[in-house]
PDB file of C-alpha atoms and ligand atoms in Angstrom:
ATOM      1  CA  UNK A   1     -46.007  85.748  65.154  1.00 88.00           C
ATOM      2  CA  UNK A   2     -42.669  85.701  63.094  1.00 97.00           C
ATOM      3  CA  UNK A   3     -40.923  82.218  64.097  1.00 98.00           C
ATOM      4  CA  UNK A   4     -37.534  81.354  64.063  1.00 99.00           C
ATOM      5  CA  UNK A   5     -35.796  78.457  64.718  1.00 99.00           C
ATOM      6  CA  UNK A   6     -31.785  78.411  66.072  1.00 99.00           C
ATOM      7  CA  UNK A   7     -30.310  75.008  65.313  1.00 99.00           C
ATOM      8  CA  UNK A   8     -26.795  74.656  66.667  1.00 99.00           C
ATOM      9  CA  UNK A   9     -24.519  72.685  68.045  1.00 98.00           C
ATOM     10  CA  UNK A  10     -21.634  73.612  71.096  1.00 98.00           C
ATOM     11  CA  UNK A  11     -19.661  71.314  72.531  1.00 98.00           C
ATOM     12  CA  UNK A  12     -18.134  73.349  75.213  1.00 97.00           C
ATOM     13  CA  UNK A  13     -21.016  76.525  75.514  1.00 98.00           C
ATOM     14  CA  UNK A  14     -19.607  79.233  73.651  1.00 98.00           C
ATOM     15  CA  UNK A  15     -21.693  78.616  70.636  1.00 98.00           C
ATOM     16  CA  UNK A  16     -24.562  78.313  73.471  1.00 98.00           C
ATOM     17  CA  UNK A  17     -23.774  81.588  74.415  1.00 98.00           C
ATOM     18  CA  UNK A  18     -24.177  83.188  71.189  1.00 98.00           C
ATOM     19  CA  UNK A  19     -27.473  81.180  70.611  1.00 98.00           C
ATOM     20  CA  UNK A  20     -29.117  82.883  73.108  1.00 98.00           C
ATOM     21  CA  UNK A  21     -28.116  86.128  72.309  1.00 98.00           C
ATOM     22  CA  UNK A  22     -29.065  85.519  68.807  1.00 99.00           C
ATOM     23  CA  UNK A  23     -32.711  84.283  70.329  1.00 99.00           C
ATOM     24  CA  UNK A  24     -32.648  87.242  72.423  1.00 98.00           C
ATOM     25  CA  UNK A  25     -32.592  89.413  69.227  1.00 98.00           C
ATOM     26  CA  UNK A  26     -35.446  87.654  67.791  1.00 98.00           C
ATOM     27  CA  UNK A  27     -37.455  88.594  70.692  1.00 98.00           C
ATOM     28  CA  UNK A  28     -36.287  92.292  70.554  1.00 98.00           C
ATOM     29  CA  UNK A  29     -37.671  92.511  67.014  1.00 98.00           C
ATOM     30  CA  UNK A  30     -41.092  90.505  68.337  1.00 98.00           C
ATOM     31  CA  UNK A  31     -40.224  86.922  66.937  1.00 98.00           C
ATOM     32  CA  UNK A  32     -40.430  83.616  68.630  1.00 98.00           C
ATOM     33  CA  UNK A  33     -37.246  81.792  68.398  1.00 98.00           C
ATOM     34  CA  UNK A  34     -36.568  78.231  69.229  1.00 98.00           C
ATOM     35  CA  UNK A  35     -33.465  76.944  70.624  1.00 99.00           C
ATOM     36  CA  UNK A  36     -32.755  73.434  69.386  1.00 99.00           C
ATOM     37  CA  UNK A  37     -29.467  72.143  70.355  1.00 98.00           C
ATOM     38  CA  UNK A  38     -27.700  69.389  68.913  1.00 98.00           C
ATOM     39  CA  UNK A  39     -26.572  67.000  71.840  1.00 98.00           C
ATOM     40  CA  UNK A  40     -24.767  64.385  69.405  1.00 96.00           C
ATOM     41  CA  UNK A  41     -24.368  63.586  65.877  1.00 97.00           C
ATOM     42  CA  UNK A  42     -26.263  60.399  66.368  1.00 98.00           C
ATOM     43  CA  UNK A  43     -29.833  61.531  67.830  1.00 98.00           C
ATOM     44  CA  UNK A  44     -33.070  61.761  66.027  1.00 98.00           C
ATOM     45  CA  UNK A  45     -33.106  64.655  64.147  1.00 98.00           C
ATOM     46  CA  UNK A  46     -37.075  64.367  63.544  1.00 98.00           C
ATOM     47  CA  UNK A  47     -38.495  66.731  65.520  1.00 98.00           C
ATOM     48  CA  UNK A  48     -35.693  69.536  64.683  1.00 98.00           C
ATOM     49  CA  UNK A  49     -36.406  68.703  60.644  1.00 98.00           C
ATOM     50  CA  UNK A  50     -40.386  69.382  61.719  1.00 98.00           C
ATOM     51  CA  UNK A  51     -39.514  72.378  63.908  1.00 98.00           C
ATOM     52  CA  UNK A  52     -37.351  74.166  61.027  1.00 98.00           C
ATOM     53  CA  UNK A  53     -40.034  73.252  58.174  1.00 98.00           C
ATOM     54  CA  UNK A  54     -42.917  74.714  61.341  1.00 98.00           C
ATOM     55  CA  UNK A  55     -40.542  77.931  61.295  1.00 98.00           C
ATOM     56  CA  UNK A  56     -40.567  80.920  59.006  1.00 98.00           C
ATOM     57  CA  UNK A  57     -36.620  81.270  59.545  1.00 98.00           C
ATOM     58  CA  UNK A  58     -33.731  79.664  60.480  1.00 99.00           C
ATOM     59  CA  UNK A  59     -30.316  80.343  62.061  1.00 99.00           C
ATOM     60  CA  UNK A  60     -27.489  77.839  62.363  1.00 99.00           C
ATOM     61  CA  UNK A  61     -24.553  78.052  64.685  1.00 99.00           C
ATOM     62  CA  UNK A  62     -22.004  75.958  64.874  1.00 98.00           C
ATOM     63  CA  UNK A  63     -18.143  76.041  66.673  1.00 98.00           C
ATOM     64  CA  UNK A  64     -15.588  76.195  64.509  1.00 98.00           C
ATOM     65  CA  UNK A  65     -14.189  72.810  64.759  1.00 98.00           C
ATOM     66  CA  UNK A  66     -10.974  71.977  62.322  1.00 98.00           C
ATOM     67  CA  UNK A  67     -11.894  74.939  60.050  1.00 98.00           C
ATOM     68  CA  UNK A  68     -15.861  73.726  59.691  1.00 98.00           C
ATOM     69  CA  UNK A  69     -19.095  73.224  61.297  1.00 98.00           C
ATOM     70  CA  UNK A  70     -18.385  70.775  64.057  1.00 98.00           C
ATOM     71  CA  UNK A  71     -20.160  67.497  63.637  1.00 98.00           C
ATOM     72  CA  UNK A  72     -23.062  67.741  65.442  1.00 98.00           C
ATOM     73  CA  UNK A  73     -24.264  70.532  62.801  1.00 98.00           C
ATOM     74  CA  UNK A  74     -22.695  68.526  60.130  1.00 98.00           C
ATOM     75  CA  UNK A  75     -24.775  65.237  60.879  1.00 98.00           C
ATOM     76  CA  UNK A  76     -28.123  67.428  61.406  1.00 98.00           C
ATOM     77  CA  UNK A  77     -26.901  68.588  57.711  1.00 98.00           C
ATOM     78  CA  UNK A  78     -26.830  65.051  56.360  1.00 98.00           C
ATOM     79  CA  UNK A  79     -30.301  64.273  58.119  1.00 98.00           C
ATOM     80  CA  UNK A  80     -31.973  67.076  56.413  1.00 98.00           C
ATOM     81  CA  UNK A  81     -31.515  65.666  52.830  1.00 98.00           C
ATOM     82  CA  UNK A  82     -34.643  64.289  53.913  1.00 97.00           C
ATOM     83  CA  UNK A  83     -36.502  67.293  53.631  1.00 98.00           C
ATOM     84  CA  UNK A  84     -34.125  68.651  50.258  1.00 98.00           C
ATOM     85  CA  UNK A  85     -35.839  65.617  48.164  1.00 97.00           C
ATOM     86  CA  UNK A  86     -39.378  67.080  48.213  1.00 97.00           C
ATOM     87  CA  UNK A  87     -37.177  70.741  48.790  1.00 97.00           C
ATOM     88  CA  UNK A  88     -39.547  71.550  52.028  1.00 98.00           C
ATOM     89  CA  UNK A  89     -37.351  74.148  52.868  1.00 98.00           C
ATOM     90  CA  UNK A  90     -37.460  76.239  49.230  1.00 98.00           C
ATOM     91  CA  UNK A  91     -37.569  80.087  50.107  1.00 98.00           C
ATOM     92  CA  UNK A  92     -37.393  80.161  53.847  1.00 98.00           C
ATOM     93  CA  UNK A  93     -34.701  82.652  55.375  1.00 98.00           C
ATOM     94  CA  UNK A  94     -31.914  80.810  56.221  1.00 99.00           C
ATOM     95  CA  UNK A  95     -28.955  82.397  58.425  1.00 99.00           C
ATOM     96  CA  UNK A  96     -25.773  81.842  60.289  1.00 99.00           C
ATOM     97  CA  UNK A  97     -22.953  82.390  63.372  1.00 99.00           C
ATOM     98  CA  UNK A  98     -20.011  80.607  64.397  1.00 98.00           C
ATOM     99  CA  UNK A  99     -17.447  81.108  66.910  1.00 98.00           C
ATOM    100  CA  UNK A 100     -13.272  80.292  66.648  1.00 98.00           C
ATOM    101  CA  UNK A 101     -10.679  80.849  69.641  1.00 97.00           C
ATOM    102  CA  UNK A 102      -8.405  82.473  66.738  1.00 96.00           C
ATOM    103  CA  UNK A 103      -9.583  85.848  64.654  1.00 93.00           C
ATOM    104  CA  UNK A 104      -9.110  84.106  61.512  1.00 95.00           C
ATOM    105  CA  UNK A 105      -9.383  80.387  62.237  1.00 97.00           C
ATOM    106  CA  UNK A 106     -10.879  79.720  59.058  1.00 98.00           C
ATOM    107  CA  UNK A 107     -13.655  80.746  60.323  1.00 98.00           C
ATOM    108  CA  UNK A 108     -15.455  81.594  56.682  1.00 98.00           C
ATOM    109  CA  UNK A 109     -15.244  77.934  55.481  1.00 98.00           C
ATOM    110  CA  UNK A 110     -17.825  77.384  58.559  1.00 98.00           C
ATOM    111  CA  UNK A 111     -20.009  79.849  57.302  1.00 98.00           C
ATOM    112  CA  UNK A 112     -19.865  78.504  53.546  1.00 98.00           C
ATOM    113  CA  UNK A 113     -20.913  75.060  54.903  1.00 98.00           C
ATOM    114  CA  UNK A 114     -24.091  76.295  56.031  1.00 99.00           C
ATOM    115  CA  UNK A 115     -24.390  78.515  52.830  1.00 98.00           C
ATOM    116  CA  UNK A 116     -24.004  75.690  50.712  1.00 98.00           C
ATOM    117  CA  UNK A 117     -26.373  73.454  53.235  1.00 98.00           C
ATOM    118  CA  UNK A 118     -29.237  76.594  52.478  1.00 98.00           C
ATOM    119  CA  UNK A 119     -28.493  77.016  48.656  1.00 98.00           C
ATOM    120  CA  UNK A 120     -29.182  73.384  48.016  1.00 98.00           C
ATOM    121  CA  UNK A 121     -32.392  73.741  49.448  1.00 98.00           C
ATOM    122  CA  UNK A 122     -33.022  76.638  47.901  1.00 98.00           C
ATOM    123  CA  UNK A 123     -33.640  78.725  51.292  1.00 98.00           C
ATOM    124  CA  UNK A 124     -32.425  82.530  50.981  1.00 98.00           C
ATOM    125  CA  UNK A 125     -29.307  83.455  52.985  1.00 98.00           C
ATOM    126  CA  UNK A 126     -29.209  86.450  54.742  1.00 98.00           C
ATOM    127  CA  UNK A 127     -25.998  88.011  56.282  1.00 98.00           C
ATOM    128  CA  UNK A 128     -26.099  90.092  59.628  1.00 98.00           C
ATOM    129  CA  UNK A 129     -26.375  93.437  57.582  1.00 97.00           C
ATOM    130  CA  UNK A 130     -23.680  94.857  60.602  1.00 95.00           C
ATOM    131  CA  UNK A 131     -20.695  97.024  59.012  1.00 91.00           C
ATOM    132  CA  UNK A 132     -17.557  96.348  59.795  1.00 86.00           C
ATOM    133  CA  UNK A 133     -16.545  98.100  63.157  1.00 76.00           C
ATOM    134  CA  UNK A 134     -14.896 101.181  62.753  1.00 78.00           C
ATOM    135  CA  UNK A 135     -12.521 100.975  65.688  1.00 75.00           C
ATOM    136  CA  UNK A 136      -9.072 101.127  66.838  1.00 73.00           C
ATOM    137  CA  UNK A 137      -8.562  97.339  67.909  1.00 70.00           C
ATOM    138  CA  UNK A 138      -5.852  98.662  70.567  1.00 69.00           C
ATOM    139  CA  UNK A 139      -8.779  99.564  72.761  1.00 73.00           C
ATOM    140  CA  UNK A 140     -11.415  97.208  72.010  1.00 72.00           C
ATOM    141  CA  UNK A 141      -9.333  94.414  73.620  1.00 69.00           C
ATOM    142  CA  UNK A 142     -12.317  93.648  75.997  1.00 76.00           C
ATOM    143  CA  UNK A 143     -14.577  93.244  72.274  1.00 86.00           C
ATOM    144  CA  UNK A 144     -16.993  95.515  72.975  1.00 87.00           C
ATOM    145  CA  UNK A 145     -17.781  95.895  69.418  1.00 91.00           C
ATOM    146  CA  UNK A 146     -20.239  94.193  67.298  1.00 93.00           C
ATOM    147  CA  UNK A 147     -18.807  92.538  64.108  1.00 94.00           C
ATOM    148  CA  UNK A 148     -15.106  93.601  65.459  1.00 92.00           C
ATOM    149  CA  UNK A 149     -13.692  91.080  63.440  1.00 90.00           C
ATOM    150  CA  UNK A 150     -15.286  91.878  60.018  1.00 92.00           C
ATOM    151  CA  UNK A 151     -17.945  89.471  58.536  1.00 96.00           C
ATOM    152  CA  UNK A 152     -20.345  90.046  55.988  1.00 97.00           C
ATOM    153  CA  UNK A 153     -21.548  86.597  55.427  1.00 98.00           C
ATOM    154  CA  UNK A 154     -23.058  85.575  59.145  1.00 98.00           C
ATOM    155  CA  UNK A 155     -22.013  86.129  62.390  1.00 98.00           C
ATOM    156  CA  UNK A 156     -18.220  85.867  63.076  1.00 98.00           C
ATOM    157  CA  UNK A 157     -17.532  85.616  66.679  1.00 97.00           C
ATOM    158  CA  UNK A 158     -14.069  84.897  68.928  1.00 96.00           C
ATOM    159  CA  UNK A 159     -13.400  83.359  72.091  1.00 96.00           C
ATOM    160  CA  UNK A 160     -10.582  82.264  74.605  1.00 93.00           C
ATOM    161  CA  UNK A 161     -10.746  79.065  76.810  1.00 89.00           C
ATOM    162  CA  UNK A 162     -12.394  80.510  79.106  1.00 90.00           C
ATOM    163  CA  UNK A 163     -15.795  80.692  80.740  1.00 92.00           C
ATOM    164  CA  UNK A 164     -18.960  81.106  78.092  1.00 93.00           C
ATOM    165  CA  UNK A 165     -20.133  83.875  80.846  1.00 89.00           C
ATOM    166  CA  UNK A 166     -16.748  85.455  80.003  1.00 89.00           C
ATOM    167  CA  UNK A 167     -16.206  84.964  76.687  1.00 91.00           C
ATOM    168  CA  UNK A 168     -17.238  85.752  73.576  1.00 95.00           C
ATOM    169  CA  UNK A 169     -17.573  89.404  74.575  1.00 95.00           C
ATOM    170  CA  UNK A 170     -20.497  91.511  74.790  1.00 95.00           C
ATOM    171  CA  UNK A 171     -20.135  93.340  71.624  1.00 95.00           C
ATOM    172  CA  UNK A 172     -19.720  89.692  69.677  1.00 97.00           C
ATOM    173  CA  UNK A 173     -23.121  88.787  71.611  1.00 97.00           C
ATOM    174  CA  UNK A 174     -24.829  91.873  70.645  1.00 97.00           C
ATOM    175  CA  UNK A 175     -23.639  91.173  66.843  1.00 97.00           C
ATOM    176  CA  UNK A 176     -25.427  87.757  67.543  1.00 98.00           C
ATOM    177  CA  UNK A 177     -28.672  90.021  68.605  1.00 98.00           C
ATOM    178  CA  UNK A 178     -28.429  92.073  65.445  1.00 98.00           C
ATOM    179  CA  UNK A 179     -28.731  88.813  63.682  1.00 98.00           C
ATOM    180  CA  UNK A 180     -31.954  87.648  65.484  1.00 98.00           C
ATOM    181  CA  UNK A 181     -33.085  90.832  65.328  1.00 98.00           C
ATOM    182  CA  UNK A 182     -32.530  91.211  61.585  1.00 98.00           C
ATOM    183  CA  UNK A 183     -33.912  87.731  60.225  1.00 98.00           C
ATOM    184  CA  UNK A 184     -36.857  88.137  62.278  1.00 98.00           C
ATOM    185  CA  UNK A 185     -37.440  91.620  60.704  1.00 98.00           C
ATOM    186  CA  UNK A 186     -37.176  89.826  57.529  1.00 98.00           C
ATOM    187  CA  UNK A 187     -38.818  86.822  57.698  1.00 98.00           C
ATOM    188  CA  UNK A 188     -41.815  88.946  59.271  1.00 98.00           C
ATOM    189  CA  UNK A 189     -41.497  90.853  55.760  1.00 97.00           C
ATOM    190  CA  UNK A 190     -41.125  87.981  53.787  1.00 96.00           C
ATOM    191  CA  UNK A 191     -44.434  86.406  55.314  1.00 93.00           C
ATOM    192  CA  UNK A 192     -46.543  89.418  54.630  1.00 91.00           C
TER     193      UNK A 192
HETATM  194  C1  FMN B   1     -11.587  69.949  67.886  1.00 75.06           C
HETATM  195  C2  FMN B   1     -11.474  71.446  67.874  1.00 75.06           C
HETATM  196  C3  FMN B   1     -11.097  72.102  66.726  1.00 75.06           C
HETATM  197  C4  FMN B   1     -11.031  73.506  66.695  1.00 75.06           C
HETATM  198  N1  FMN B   1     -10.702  74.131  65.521  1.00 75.06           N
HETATM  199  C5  FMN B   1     -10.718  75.492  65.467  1.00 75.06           C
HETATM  200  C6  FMN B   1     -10.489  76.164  64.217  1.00 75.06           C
HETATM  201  O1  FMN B   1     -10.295  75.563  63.170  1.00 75.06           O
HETATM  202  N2  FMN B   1     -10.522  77.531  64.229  1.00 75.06           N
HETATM  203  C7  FMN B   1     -10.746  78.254  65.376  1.00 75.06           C
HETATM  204  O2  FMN B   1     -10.752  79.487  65.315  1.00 75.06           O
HETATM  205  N3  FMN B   1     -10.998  77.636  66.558  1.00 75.06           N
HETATM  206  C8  FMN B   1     -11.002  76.278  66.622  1.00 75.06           C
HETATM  207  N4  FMN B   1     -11.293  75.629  67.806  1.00 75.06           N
HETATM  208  C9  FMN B   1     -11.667  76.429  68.990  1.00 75.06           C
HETATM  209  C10 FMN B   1     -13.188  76.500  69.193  1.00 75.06           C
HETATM  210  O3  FMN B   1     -13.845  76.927  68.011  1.00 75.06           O
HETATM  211  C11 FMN B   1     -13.535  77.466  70.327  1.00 75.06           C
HETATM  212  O4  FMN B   1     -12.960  76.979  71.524  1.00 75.06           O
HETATM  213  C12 FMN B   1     -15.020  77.658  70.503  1.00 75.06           C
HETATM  214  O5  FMN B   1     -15.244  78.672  71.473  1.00 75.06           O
HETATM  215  C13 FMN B   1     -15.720  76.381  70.957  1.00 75.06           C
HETATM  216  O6  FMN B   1     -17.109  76.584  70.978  1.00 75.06           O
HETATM  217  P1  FMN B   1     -18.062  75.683  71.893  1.00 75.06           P
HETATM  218  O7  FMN B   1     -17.745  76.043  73.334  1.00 75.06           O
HETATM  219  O8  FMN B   1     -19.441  76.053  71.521  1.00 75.06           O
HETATM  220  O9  FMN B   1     -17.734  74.239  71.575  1.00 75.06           O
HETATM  221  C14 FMN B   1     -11.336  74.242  67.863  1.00 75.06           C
HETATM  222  C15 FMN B   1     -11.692  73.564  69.045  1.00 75.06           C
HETATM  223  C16 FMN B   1     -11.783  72.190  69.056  1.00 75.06           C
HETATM  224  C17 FMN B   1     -12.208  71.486  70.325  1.00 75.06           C
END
């Protein structure tokens, strides 16, 4: 069994959101994800460094927080140069998502920080492999679209202050499933 491990941080559920949909992709392609989320920037990171080196994959999400990976992400970041001395994590499929209440939002820089976290440890970064929606964004207001907003590099997601039930929309949680789906494809392929 393919396994994948989803580290992220949300500090107000809409990252949460997307984390499950992303797990829920896993499942559809027969992985076994694990949901680890980061409460604070100051717990033991232990048993999510030993969960990700246990994994075959792994998928960070993060808000966008102040045009980066909020802190939570950013301290489990810092606690895995731990694991980049003896470079434990060398050729595992790494992967990303964030979400922003703007469509631009600097959104990108978020995903670079992780890109730059999985390059130094010399993991293999996969985008979600979605094209860019081919819609008329007059009547896609309720997002029903995966990758509406255009990403190639991870998962690029949108939200308003409302309700994670509400919001991001479906089509941004199905781009999250497409995600799962893919890296567990992947990682299954990468293991054989
Ligand atoms: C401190 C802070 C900084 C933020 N900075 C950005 C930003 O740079 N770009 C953006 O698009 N959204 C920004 N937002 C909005 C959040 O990314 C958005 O509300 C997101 O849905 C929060 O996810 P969460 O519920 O998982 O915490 C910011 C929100 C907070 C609280």
């Amino acid at each position: 069994m393919t396994k994948v491990a989803i580290v992220y941080h949300s500090g107000y559920g809409h990252t949460a959101a997307l984390a499950e949909a992303v797990a829920a992709g896993v499942k559809r392609a027969g992985g076994t994800p694990n949901l680890l989320r980061i409460e604070n920037a100051a717990q033991d990171f232990g048993p999510f460094l030993d969960a990700v080196s246990a994994s075959d994959a792994v998928i960070f999400g993060a808000p966008t927080y102040m045009g980066d990976v909020s802190v939570g992400l950013r301290a489990f970041f810092e606690a895995s140069s731990k694991i980049w001395f003896t470079q434990g994590w060398k050729d595992k499929l790494a992967a990303g998502f964030t979400v922003g209440a703007s469509f631009g939002g600097n959104k990108d820089h978020t995903l670079m920080s992780m890109i730059v976290l999985s390059m130094q440890h010399g993991m293999i970064w996969s985008g979600p492999g979605v094209p860019n929606a081919q819609i008329n964004r007059n009547t896609d207001a309720g997002g029903a679209h995966p990758n509406r907003i255009g990403s190639a590099l991870g998962v690029v997601t949108q939200a308003d202050n409302a309700a994670p039930d509400v919001t991001p929309p479906a089509g941004d949680k199905e781009f999250g499933s497409l995600l799962g789906e893919r890296i567990a494809k992947l990682a299954a392929k990468l293991k054989a």
